[in-house]
Amino acid sequence: MPRERLQREIIQELGKRLDPKSLSAWFSCLNLKTINSDSIVFETPNPFISNWIRQNYHDDLARAASQILGAKVAVCYEINPDMAPAADEPLEPQKPRRAEKPATATAAPVIGLNPDFRFDNFVVGPSNQFAYAACQAVAEKKARNYNPLFIYGGVGLGKTHLLCAIGNALHLADPRLRIICIQAETFMNEMILAIRNETMDQFRRLYRKECDVLLMDDIEIIAGKERTQEEFFYTFNDLHSVGKKIIFTSDKYPKEMTTLEERLRSRFESGILVDIQPPEFETRLAILKRRAEMENINLPHEVAVYMAESVRANIRKLEGSLIRLSAVSSISGSPISVALAEEVIRAILDDSESALSSETVIKTVAAHFKIKPSDIKSQKRNRKYAVPRQIAMYLCRELCRLSYPEIGAAFGGRDHSTVIHSCRKVGIDKNTDLEMSRQLENLKRQLKAG
């Protein structure tokens, strides 16, 4: 990816966190100089601007850069007095585009939708096909009982993409729909601000009366926040009682949210729950090739295969590694190759993620419980073997980031539904069983230490 485009995307991402005036005042004169495997360097024309950004916006800039590159990077600054003055039209965050449909006089405002997240550019595979089908059914109004729709799965697997795809499809079909797509944390912060400013009436009117479709990302954030849960409970009831669509995403199954109020949990589970699993190799390869085509990146097949084999758990990290590979290639002048990809991916993956296998997990868990690895893979059902087997499956899911079918294959060819049940059971039990929680932490520590 050309350096100018990479900088533009970082500034656009930063614009989601800062107001336009601050963005224009302090970042229009920023220049992306270099990108390395674990750091990125920006130039500023003088120490004053550099120090001000470092003191006031450094964390925001680092988060924006890491989001675009798909992995955490250190942001550094250099002074270049010869830099040209800021352009007349400073960089500003890209304004959200509505779904591609001719504007009408009755078109309603759409809040927070990313127009680039659509069904037609979502790569479907065995790991996400049920979630994809459920989301399409909601968007096409074929499943009235899918309300609410609760999408859960690990970080970076495409939950937000599907969430926005629903909103974009609904808006395309009916521009009159008032659609709000929002992070649960933003909902909470807006509520706090409304309480302070004594504007709760306006806040409630927006979310309860002026909303036809509520798309809320990362709903697990509100667990344990009593005031937010109370406000959202009544918001949910108001919308649901009149048939308004409600869709959530979460990285936790509702029963795993131990600090979530029971009345909310029951409502989350009253519709349909769908999960997204880590993608299989073929899906990862298809995602890489689709993204490379979108970004006009000439990605050799052998490089794509290497990357798809190396980055298994996280689509966001997989796509970020591609963007970083393109940027490093463009800035360094080196052609995209397997060797360059190895260097880039080494900086993105931590040691435990890149090296840990299901066999290692099985052997470690077996040794901990003083049984044989073959016992864990066997069909023995008594508790002595069943509990270690469930724990090993859970750790394979969390640490190896394998899909349910991949875990099932590693455990003697078990069906993926058995793996799902085991992982959910351990995920729930660890919150109430102190001994299991300690065992899990000890095993994680041992596995990560190698």
Short mmCIF file of C-alpha atoms in Angstrom, two decimals:
data_model
loop_
_atom_site.label_atom_id
_atom_site.label_comp_id
_atom_site.label_asym_id
_atom_site.label_seq_id
_atom_site.Cartn_x
_atom_site.Cartn_y
_atom_site.Cartn_z
CA MET A 1 0.00 0.00 0.00
CA PRO A 2 1.44 3.44 -0.91
CA ARG A 3 2.62 5.48 2.04
CA GLU A 4 0.18 8.31 1.29
CA ARG A 5 -2.79 5.96 1.31
CA LEU A 6 -1.65 4.30 4.53
CA GLN A 7 -1.33 7.69 6.21
CA ARG A 8 -4.76 8.70 4.94
CA GLU A 9 -6.36 5.56 6.38
CA ILE A 10 -4.67 6.09 9.75
CA ILE A 11 -5.88 9.70 9.89
CA GLN A 12 -9.38 8.61 8.91
CA GLU A 13 -9.35 6.04 11.71
CA LEU A 14 -8.07 8.72 14.09
CA GLY A 15 -10.98 10.91 13.01
CA LYS A 16 -13.34 8.45 14.71
CA ARG A 17 -11.77 9.46 18.03
CA LEU A 18 -11.12 13.19 17.61
CA ASP A 19 -13.24 16.16 16.66
CA PRO A 20 -12.62 17.64 13.17
CA LYS A 21 -11.06 20.85 14.51
CA SER A 22 -8.39 19.03 16.53
CA LEU A 23 -7.70 16.71 13.63
CA SER A 24 -7.25 19.60 11.21
CA ALA A 25 -5.20 21.71 13.61
CA TRP A 26 -2.62 19.10 14.63
CA PHE A 27 -2.51 16.34 12.03
CA SER A 28 -2.72 18.12 8.68
CA CYS A 29 1.06 18.68 8.80
CA LEU A 30 1.93 15.15 9.87
CA ASN A 31 3.92 13.03 7.41
CA LEU A 32 4.39 9.26 7.51
CA LYS A 33 8.11 8.72 7.00
CA THR A 34 8.83 5.04 7.62
CA ILE A 35 7.19 1.84 8.81
CA ASN A 36 9.15 -0.99 10.38
CA SER A 37 8.12 -4.42 11.63
CA ASP A 38 7.08 -3.09 15.04
CA SER A 39 7.09 0.71 14.75
CA ILE A 40 5.97 3.61 12.60
CA VAL A 41 7.64 7.03 12.31
CA PHE A 42 5.88 10.33 11.67
CA GLU A 43 7.55 13.62 10.79
CA THR A 44 6.43 17.01 12.10
CA PRO A 45 7.74 20.45 11.05
CA ASN A 46 8.72 21.58 14.56
CA PRO A 47 9.14 20.36 18.17
CA PHE A 48 6.03 22.23 19.36
CA ILE A 49 3.67 20.17 17.20
CA SER A 50 5.55 16.96 17.96
CA ASN A 51 5.41 17.53 21.72
CA TRP A 52 1.73 18.54 21.64
CA ILE A 53 0.74 15.40 19.74
CA ARG A 54 2.87 13.24 22.03
CA GLN A 55 1.34 14.75 25.19
CA ASN A 56 -2.29 14.94 24.06
CA TYR A 57 -2.96 12.51 21.22
CA HIS A 58 -0.24 9.87 21.26
CA ASP A 59 -2.42 7.01 22.54
CA ASP A 60 -5.17 7.82 20.04
CA LEU A 61 -2.69 7.92 17.15
CA ALA A 62 -1.06 4.66 18.25
CA ARG A 63 -4.43 2.93 18.48
CA ALA A 64 -5.45 4.20 15.04
CA ALA A 65 -2.18 3.01 13.47
CA SER A 66 -2.45 -0.37 15.19
CA GLN A 67 -6.04 -0.76 14.04
CA ILE A 68 -5.13 -0.15 10.38
CA LEU A 69 -1.99 -2.30 10.49
CA GLY A 70 -3.67 -5.12 12.39
CA ALA A 71 -1.13 -5.32 15.22
CA LYS A 72 0.27 -3.12 17.96
CA VAL A 73 2.97 -0.74 16.76
CA ALA A 74 5.08 1.87 18.52
CA VAL A 75 4.61 5.41 17.19
CA CYS A 76 7.73 7.58 16.99
CA TYR A 77 8.26 11.19 15.93
CA GLU A 78 11.01 13.03 14.07
CA ILE A 79 11.44 16.74 13.42
CA ASN A 80 11.88 17.85 9.81
CA PRO A 81 12.14 21.67 9.52
CA ASP A 82 12.15 21.38 5.72
CA MET A 83 8.63 19.99 5.59
CA ALA A 84 6.24 21.97 3.42
CA PRO A 85 3.51 23.91 5.21
CA ALA A 86 0.15 22.26 5.67
CA ALA A 87 -2.03 22.01 2.61
CA ASP A 88 -5.00 24.30 2.19
CA GLU A 89 -7.28 21.30 2.62
CA PRO A 90 -6.04 19.38 5.67
CA LEU A 91 -6.71 15.71 6.11
CA GLU A 92 -10.09 15.06 7.66
CA PRO A 93 -11.89 11.89 8.62
CA GLN A 94 -13.74 10.34 5.75
CA LYS A 95 -17.40 11.18 6.05
CA PRO A 96 -19.64 8.12 6.26
CA ARG A 97 -21.25 7.24 2.95
CA ARG A 98 -24.76 5.95 2.85
CA ALA A 99 -25.64 2.74 1.15
CA GLU A 100 -25.67 3.12 -2.61
CA LYS A 101 -29.25 4.12 -3.36
CA PRO A 102 -30.56 7.34 -4.87
CA ALA A 103 -31.40 9.86 -2.16
CA THR A 104 -35.04 10.60 -1.56
CA ALA A 105 -36.86 13.34 0.24
CA THR A 106 -37.95 10.88 2.91
CA ALA A 107 -34.52 9.32 3.52
CA ALA A 108 -33.75 9.02 7.23
CA PRO A 109 -30.34 9.65 8.81
CA VAL A 110 -28.08 6.65 9.37
CA ILE A 111 -25.75 6.79 12.36
CA GLY A 112 -22.46 4.92 12.61
CA LEU A 113 -22.69 2.47 9.69
CA ASN A 114 -19.47 1.60 7.86
CA PRO A 115 -20.54 1.55 4.18
CA ASP A 116 -17.64 -0.74 3.26
CA PHE A 117 -19.03 -3.62 5.32
CA ARG A 118 -21.57 -5.35 3.08
CA PHE A 119 -22.82 -8.88 2.46
CA ASP A 120 -21.32 -8.94 -1.04
CA ASN A 121 -17.76 -8.51 0.23
CA PHE A 122 -18.02 -10.86 3.21
CA VAL A 123 -16.16 -14.12 2.59
CA VAL A 124 -18.38 -17.05 3.61
CA GLY A 125 -16.99 -20.38 4.82
CA PRO A 126 -17.96 -23.23 7.16
CA SER A 127 -16.86 -21.19 10.18
CA ASN A 128 -19.37 -18.39 9.59
CA GLN A 129 -22.01 -19.63 7.15
CA PHE A 130 -24.79 -20.04 9.73
CA ALA A 131 -24.18 -16.56 11.16
CA TYR A 132 -24.10 -15.15 7.62
CA ALA A 133 -27.40 -16.84 6.73
CA ALA A 134 -29.08 -15.61 9.91
CA CYS A 135 -27.91 -12.04 9.29
CA GLN A 136 -29.16 -12.15 5.70
CA ALA A 137 -32.52 -13.45 6.89
CA VAL A 138 -32.82 -10.51 9.29
CA ALA A 139 -31.80 -8.03 6.59
CA GLU A 140 -34.32 -9.49 4.15
CA LYS A 141 -37.06 -9.49 6.82
CA LYS A 142 -37.56 -13.24 6.41
CA ALA A 143 -37.21 -14.07 10.10
CA ARG A 144 -39.33 -11.95 12.41
CA ASN A 145 -38.60 -14.27 15.32
CA TYR A 146 -34.86 -13.55 14.97
CA ASN A 147 -35.24 -10.57 17.28
CA PRO A 148 -32.95 -9.92 18.94
CA LEU A 149 -30.15 -11.44 16.89
CA PHE A 150 -27.06 -12.08 19.02
CA ILE A 151 -23.77 -12.65 17.15
CA TYR A 152 -20.88 -13.87 19.27
CA GLY A 153 -17.32 -14.99 18.58
CA GLY A 154 -13.68 -14.11 19.14
CA VAL A 155 -11.97 -10.83 18.34
CA GLY A 156 -11.48 -9.99 14.67
CA LEU A 157 -13.68 -12.71 13.14
CA GLY A 158 -16.13 -10.49 11.24
CA LYS A 159 -18.90 -9.74 13.75
CA THR A 160 -18.81 -5.99 13.09
CA HIS A 161 -18.76 -6.61 9.33
CA LEU A 162 -21.99 -8.63 9.55
CA LEU A 163 -23.55 -6.10 11.92
CA CYS A 164 -22.96 -3.25 9.46
CA ALA A 165 -23.93 -5.44 6.50
CA ILE A 166 -27.39 -5.86 8.03
CA GLY A 167 -27.72 -2.10 8.46
CA ASN A 168 -26.52 -1.31 4.95
CA ALA A 169 -28.87 -3.87 3.39
CA LEU A 170 -31.86 -2.58 5.38
CA HIS A 171 -31.07 1.02 4.45
CA LEU A 172 -30.68 0.10 0.79
CA ALA A 173 -34.08 -1.60 0.83
CA ASP A 174 -35.82 1.19 2.76
CA PRO A 175 -34.00 4.54 3.15
CA ARG A 176 -36.74 5.71 5.51
CA LEU A 177 -35.52 3.39 8.26
CA ARG A 178 -33.79 5.18 11.13
CA ILE A 179 -30.73 3.04 11.80
CA ILE A 180 -28.25 3.46 14.66
CA CYS A 181 -25.03 1.43 14.70
CA ILE A 182 -23.07 2.07 17.86
CA GLN A 183 -20.48 0.63 20.22
CA ALA A 184 -21.93 -0.32 23.61
CA GLU A 185 -19.19 1.78 25.22
CA THR A 186 -20.31 4.82 23.21
CA PHE A 187 -23.90 4.25 24.36
CA MET A 188 -22.66 4.20 27.95
CA ASN A 189 -20.55 7.35 27.52
CA GLU A 190 -23.40 9.22 25.84
CA MET A 191 -25.70 8.23 28.71
CA ILE A 192 -23.20 9.52 31.30
CA LEU A 193 -22.88 12.79 29.39
CA ALA A 194 -26.67 13.11 29.17
CA ILE A 195 -26.99 12.61 32.93
CA ARG A 196 -24.39 15.30 33.60
CA ASN A 197 -25.99 17.74 31.17
CA GLU A 198 -29.53 16.88 32.26
CA THR A 199 -30.46 15.86 28.70
CA MET A 200 -31.72 12.33 29.35
CA ASP A 201 -35.02 13.12 27.63
CA GLN A 202 -33.19 13.76 24.33
CA PHE A 203 -31.00 10.68 24.86
CA ARG A 204 -34.02 8.44 25.43
CA ARG A 205 -35.91 9.94 22.52
CA LEU A 206 -33.01 9.17 20.16
CA TYR A 207 -32.63 5.53 21.17
CA ARG A 208 -36.24 4.63 21.98
CA LYS A 209 -38.45 6.77 19.72
CA GLU A 210 -36.25 7.84 16.80
CA CYS A 211 -34.69 4.43 16.10
CA ASP A 212 -36.09 1.67 13.89
CA VAL A 213 -33.01 -0.56 13.91
CA LEU A 214 -30.47 -0.70 16.75
CA LEU A 215 -27.14 -2.35 15.93
CA MET A 216 -24.95 -2.53 19.04
CA ASP A 217 -21.34 -3.72 18.90
CA ASP A 218 -19.50 -5.30 21.87
CA ILE A 219 -22.54 -5.50 24.14
CA GLU A 220 -20.47 -7.34 26.78
CA ILE A 221 -19.08 -3.92 27.78
CA ILE A 222 -22.23 -3.11 29.76
CA ALA A 223 -21.92 -6.18 32.02
CA GLY A 224 -21.29 -4.98 35.57
CA LYS A 225 -22.36 -1.39 34.75
CA GLU A 226 -25.56 -1.19 36.80
CA ARG A 227 -26.84 2.21 35.62
CA THR A 228 -26.09 1.42 31.98
CA GLN A 229 -27.78 -1.97 32.23
CA GLU A 230 -30.88 -0.39 33.73
CA GLU A 231 -31.10 2.24 30.99
CA PHE A 232 -30.50 -0.30 28.26
CA PHE A 233 -33.09 -2.69 29.73
CA TYR A 234 -35.84 -0.10 29.25
CA THR A 235 -34.44 0.89 25.84
CA PHE A 236 -34.57 -2.75 24.74
CA ASN A 237 -38.12 -3.17 26.03
CA ASP A 238 -39.37 -0.04 24.27
CA LEU A 239 -37.88 -1.08 20.93
CA HIS A 240 -38.76 -4.76 21.16
CA SER A 241 -42.36 -4.14 22.22
CA VAL A 242 -43.09 -2.34 18.93
CA GLY A 243 -41.19 -4.78 16.72
CA LYS A 244 -38.05 -2.71 16.09
CA LYS A 245 -35.00 -4.73 15.07
CA ILE A 246 -32.21 -5.22 17.62
CA ILE A 247 -28.88 -6.87 16.75
CA PHE A 248 -25.92 -7.35 19.11
CA THR A 249 -22.35 -8.54 18.80
CA SER A 250 -20.26 -9.86 21.66
CA ASP A 251 -17.08 -11.81 22.26
CA LYS A 252 -18.87 -13.72 25.02
CA TYR A 253 -21.85 -16.05 25.13
CA PRO A 254 -24.57 -14.46 27.34
CA LYS A 255 -24.19 -17.10 30.06
CA GLU A 256 -20.47 -16.30 30.28
CA MET A 257 -21.24 -12.69 31.26
CA THR A 258 -21.38 -13.35 34.99
CA THR A 259 -21.98 -9.70 35.92
CA LEU A 260 -24.81 -9.23 33.44
CA GLU A 261 -28.25 -8.83 35.01
CA GLU A 262 -30.42 -11.91 34.57
CA ARG A 263 -33.28 -9.91 33.06
CA LEU A 264 -30.96 -8.72 30.26
CA ARG A 265 -29.45 -12.15 29.78
CA SER A 266 -32.88 -13.67 29.29
CA ARG A 267 -33.71 -11.02 26.68
CA PHE A 268 -30.46 -11.58 24.81
CA GLU A 269 -31.30 -15.29 24.65
CA SER A 270 -34.94 -14.77 23.66
CA GLY A 271 -34.19 -14.43 19.94
CA ILE A 272 -31.49 -16.34 18.07
CA LEU A 273 -27.83 -16.72 18.99
CA VAL A 274 -25.26 -17.41 16.27
CA ASP A 275 -21.52 -17.82 16.62
CA ILE A 276 -18.58 -17.14 14.32
CA GLN A 277 -15.63 -19.50 14.58
CA PRO A 278 -12.02 -18.89 13.55
CA PRO A 279 -11.86 -19.38 9.76
CA GLU A 280 -10.49 -22.52 8.13
CA PHE A 281 -7.46 -22.35 5.84
CA GLU A 282 -9.51 -22.11 2.63
CA THR A 283 -11.56 -19.24 4.04
CA ARG A 284 -8.45 -17.43 5.27
CA LEU A 285 -6.88 -17.77 1.82
CA ALA A 286 -10.03 -16.45 0.13
CA ILE A 287 -10.16 -13.50 2.53
CA LEU A 288 -6.54 -12.60 1.79
CA LYS A 289 -7.01 -12.76 -1.97
CA ARG A 290 -10.22 -10.72 -1.81
CA ARG A 291 -8.56 -8.01 0.30
CA ALA A 292 -5.47 -7.95 -1.94
CA GLU A 293 -7.72 -7.45 -4.96
CA MET A 294 -9.61 -4.63 -3.21
CA GLU A 295 -6.35 -2.89 -2.28
CA ASN A 296 -4.69 -3.51 -5.69
CA ILE A 297 -1.90 -5.47 -4.02
CA ASN A 298 -0.02 -7.92 -6.23
CA LEU A 299 0.06 -10.87 -3.82
CA PRO A 300 1.87 -13.98 -5.12
CA HIS A 301 -0.01 -17.21 -4.44
CA GLU A 302 2.80 -18.76 -2.39
CA VAL A 303 2.88 -15.68 -0.14
CA ALA A 304 -0.89 -15.83 0.33
CA VAL A 305 -0.65 -19.52 1.26
CA TYR A 306 2.12 -18.83 3.78
CA MET A 307 0.15 -16.01 5.40
CA ALA A 308 -3.08 -18.02 5.54
CA GLU A 309 -1.21 -20.89 7.20
CA SER A 310 0.53 -18.60 9.70
CA VAL A 311 -2.26 -16.25 10.85
CA ARG A 312 -5.11 -18.54 11.84
CA ALA A 313 -7.11 -16.96 14.61
CA ASN A 314 -8.03 -13.45 13.64
CA ILE A 315 -9.28 -12.04 10.34
CA ARG A 316 -8.44 -8.50 11.42
CA LYS A 317 -4.88 -9.56 12.16
CA LEU A 318 -4.71 -11.46 8.87
CA GLU A 319 -5.85 -8.45 6.84
CA GLY A 320 -3.65 -6.16 8.91
CA SER A 321 -0.62 -8.31 8.11
CA LEU A 322 -1.41 -7.89 4.40
CA ILE A 323 -1.65 -4.10 4.72
CA ARG A 324 1.58 -4.00 6.68
CA LEU A 325 3.31 -6.27 4.17
CA SER A 326 2.25 -3.96 1.33
CA ALA A 327 3.39 -0.87 3.25
CA VAL A 328 6.79 -2.36 4.13
CA SER A 329 7.26 -3.45 0.52
CA SER A 330 6.33 -0.02 -0.82
CA ILE A 331 8.46 1.96 1.60
CA SER A 332 11.52 -0.32 1.54
CA GLY A 333 11.36 -1.02 -2.19
CA SER A 334 11.50 -4.77 -1.55
CA PRO A 335 9.25 -7.07 -3.60
CA ILE A 336 6.50 -8.96 -1.79
CA SER A 337 7.91 -12.40 -1.02
CA VAL A 338 7.60 -15.21 1.50
CA ALA A 339 10.76 -13.96 3.23
CA LEU A 340 9.31 -10.46 3.65
CA ALA A 341 6.00 -11.95 4.83
CA GLU A 342 7.87 -14.01 7.44
CA GLU A 343 9.47 -10.84 8.79
CA VAL A 344 6.15 -9.00 8.95
CA ILE A 345 4.21 -11.86 10.51
CA ARG A 346 6.91 -12.55 13.10
CA ALA A 347 6.29 -9.06 14.47
CA ILE A 348 2.51 -9.55 14.52
CA LEU A 349 2.22 -12.98 16.16
CA ASP A 350 3.35 -13.59 19.70
CA ASP A 351 5.33 -16.76 20.36
CA SER A 352 2.47 -18.70 21.94
CA GLU A 353 0.14 -17.96 19.04
CA SER A 354 2.60 -18.96 16.36
CA ALA A 355 3.95 -22.14 17.98
CA LEU A 356 1.25 -23.76 20.14
CA SER A 357 -0.46 -26.84 18.72
CA SER A 358 -3.39 -28.98 19.83
CA GLU A 359 -1.00 -31.87 20.50
CA THR A 360 1.00 -29.72 22.91
CA VAL A 361 -2.18 -28.74 24.74
CA ILE A 362 -3.37 -32.35 24.98
CA LYS A 363 -0.01 -33.58 26.31
CA THR A 364 0.21 -30.74 28.85
CA VAL A 365 -3.33 -31.24 30.14
CA ALA A 366 -2.86 -35.02 30.31
CA ALA A 367 0.32 -34.61 32.36
CA HIS A 368 -1.42 -32.15 34.69
CA PHE A 369 -4.24 -34.61 35.43
CA LYS A 370 -1.88 -37.62 35.48
CA ILE A 371 -3.55 -39.43 32.60
CA LYS A 372 -2.39 -40.38 29.10
CA PRO A 373 -2.92 -38.20 25.99
CA SER A 374 -4.69 -41.20 24.45
CA ASP A 375 -7.21 -41.07 27.33
CA ILE A 376 -8.14 -37.51 26.37
CA LYS A 377 -8.70 -38.57 22.76
CA SER A 378 -10.57 -41.72 23.74
CA GLN A 379 -14.31 -42.29 24.10
CA LYS A 380 -14.08 -42.80 27.89
CA ARG A 381 -16.92 -40.86 29.53
CA ASN A 382 -16.21 -41.02 33.27
CA ARG A 383 -15.36 -37.72 34.97
CA LYS A 384 -11.67 -38.59 35.39
CA TYR A 385 -11.26 -38.25 31.61
CA ALA A 386 -14.22 -36.09 30.58
CA VAL A 387 -13.21 -32.99 32.56
CA PRO A 388 -9.57 -32.93 31.32
CA ARG A 389 -10.89 -33.48 27.79
CA GLN A 390 -13.26 -30.50 28.08
CA ILE A 391 -10.50 -28.32 29.54
CA ALA A 392 -8.11 -29.31 26.74
CA MET A 393 -10.74 -28.44 24.13
CA TYR A 394 -11.35 -25.07 25.78
CA LEU A 395 -7.61 -24.30 25.82
CA CYS A 396 -7.24 -25.33 22.17
CA ARG A 397 -10.04 -22.90 21.34
CA GLU A 398 -8.57 -20.05 23.37
CA LEU A 399 -4.81 -20.48 22.88
CA CYS A 400 -4.48 -22.28 19.53
CA ARG A 401 -7.48 -20.42 18.06
CA LEU A 402 -8.64 -23.52 16.22
CA SER A 403 -12.13 -23.85 14.79
CA TYR A 404 -14.57 -26.30 16.39
CA PRO A 405 -14.22 -28.84 13.54
CA GLU A 406 -10.40 -28.61 13.77
CA ILE A 407 -10.55 -29.26 17.52
CA GLY A 408 -12.95 -32.15 17.00
CA ALA A 409 -10.56 -33.73 14.50
CA ALA A 410 -7.66 -33.38 16.97
CA PHE A 411 -9.69 -35.10 19.72
CA GLY A 412 -10.37 -38.39 17.99
CA GLY A 413 -12.77 -37.16 15.31
CA ARG A 414 -15.44 -35.76 17.59
CA ASP A 415 -18.38 -33.83 16.19
CA HIS A 416 -18.05 -30.03 16.36
CA SER A 417 -21.26 -29.78 18.43
CA THR A 418 -19.55 -31.81 21.18
CA VAL A 419 -16.65 -29.36 21.11
CA ILE A 420 -19.00 -26.37 21.30
CA HIS A 421 -20.74 -27.87 24.35
CA SER A 422 -17.41 -28.58 26.08
CA CYS A 423 -16.01 -25.10 25.45
CA ARG A 424 -19.20 -23.42 26.64
CA LYS A 425 -19.35 -25.59 29.76
CA VAL A 426 -15.78 -24.77 30.78
CA GLY A 427 -16.33 -21.09 29.92
CA ILE A 428 -19.30 -21.00 32.31
CA ASP A 429 -17.93 -23.29 35.05
CA LYS A 430 -14.65 -21.41 35.42
CA ASN A 431 -16.59 -18.41 36.73
CA THR A 432 -18.10 -20.37 39.63
CA ASP A 433 -15.62 -23.22 40.18
CA LEU A 434 -12.55 -21.74 41.87
CA GLU A 435 -10.51 -24.93 41.49
CA MET A 436 -11.17 -25.11 37.75
CA SER A 437 -10.29 -21.44 37.38
CA ARG A 438 -6.94 -22.03 39.10
CA GLN A 439 -6.23 -25.09 36.98
CA LEU A 440 -6.93 -23.14 33.80
CA GLU A 441 -4.64 -20.28 34.82
CA ASN A 442 -1.84 -22.69 35.74
CA LEU A 443 -2.19 -24.56 32.46
CA LYS A 444 -2.27 -21.33 30.44
CA ARG A 445 0.86 -20.10 32.19
CA GLN A 446 2.61 -23.40 31.56
CA LEU A 447 1.62 -23.52 27.88
CA LYS A 448 2.60 -19.91 27.18
CA ALA A 449 5.94 -20.43 28.88
CA GLY A 450 6.61 -23.32 26.52
#
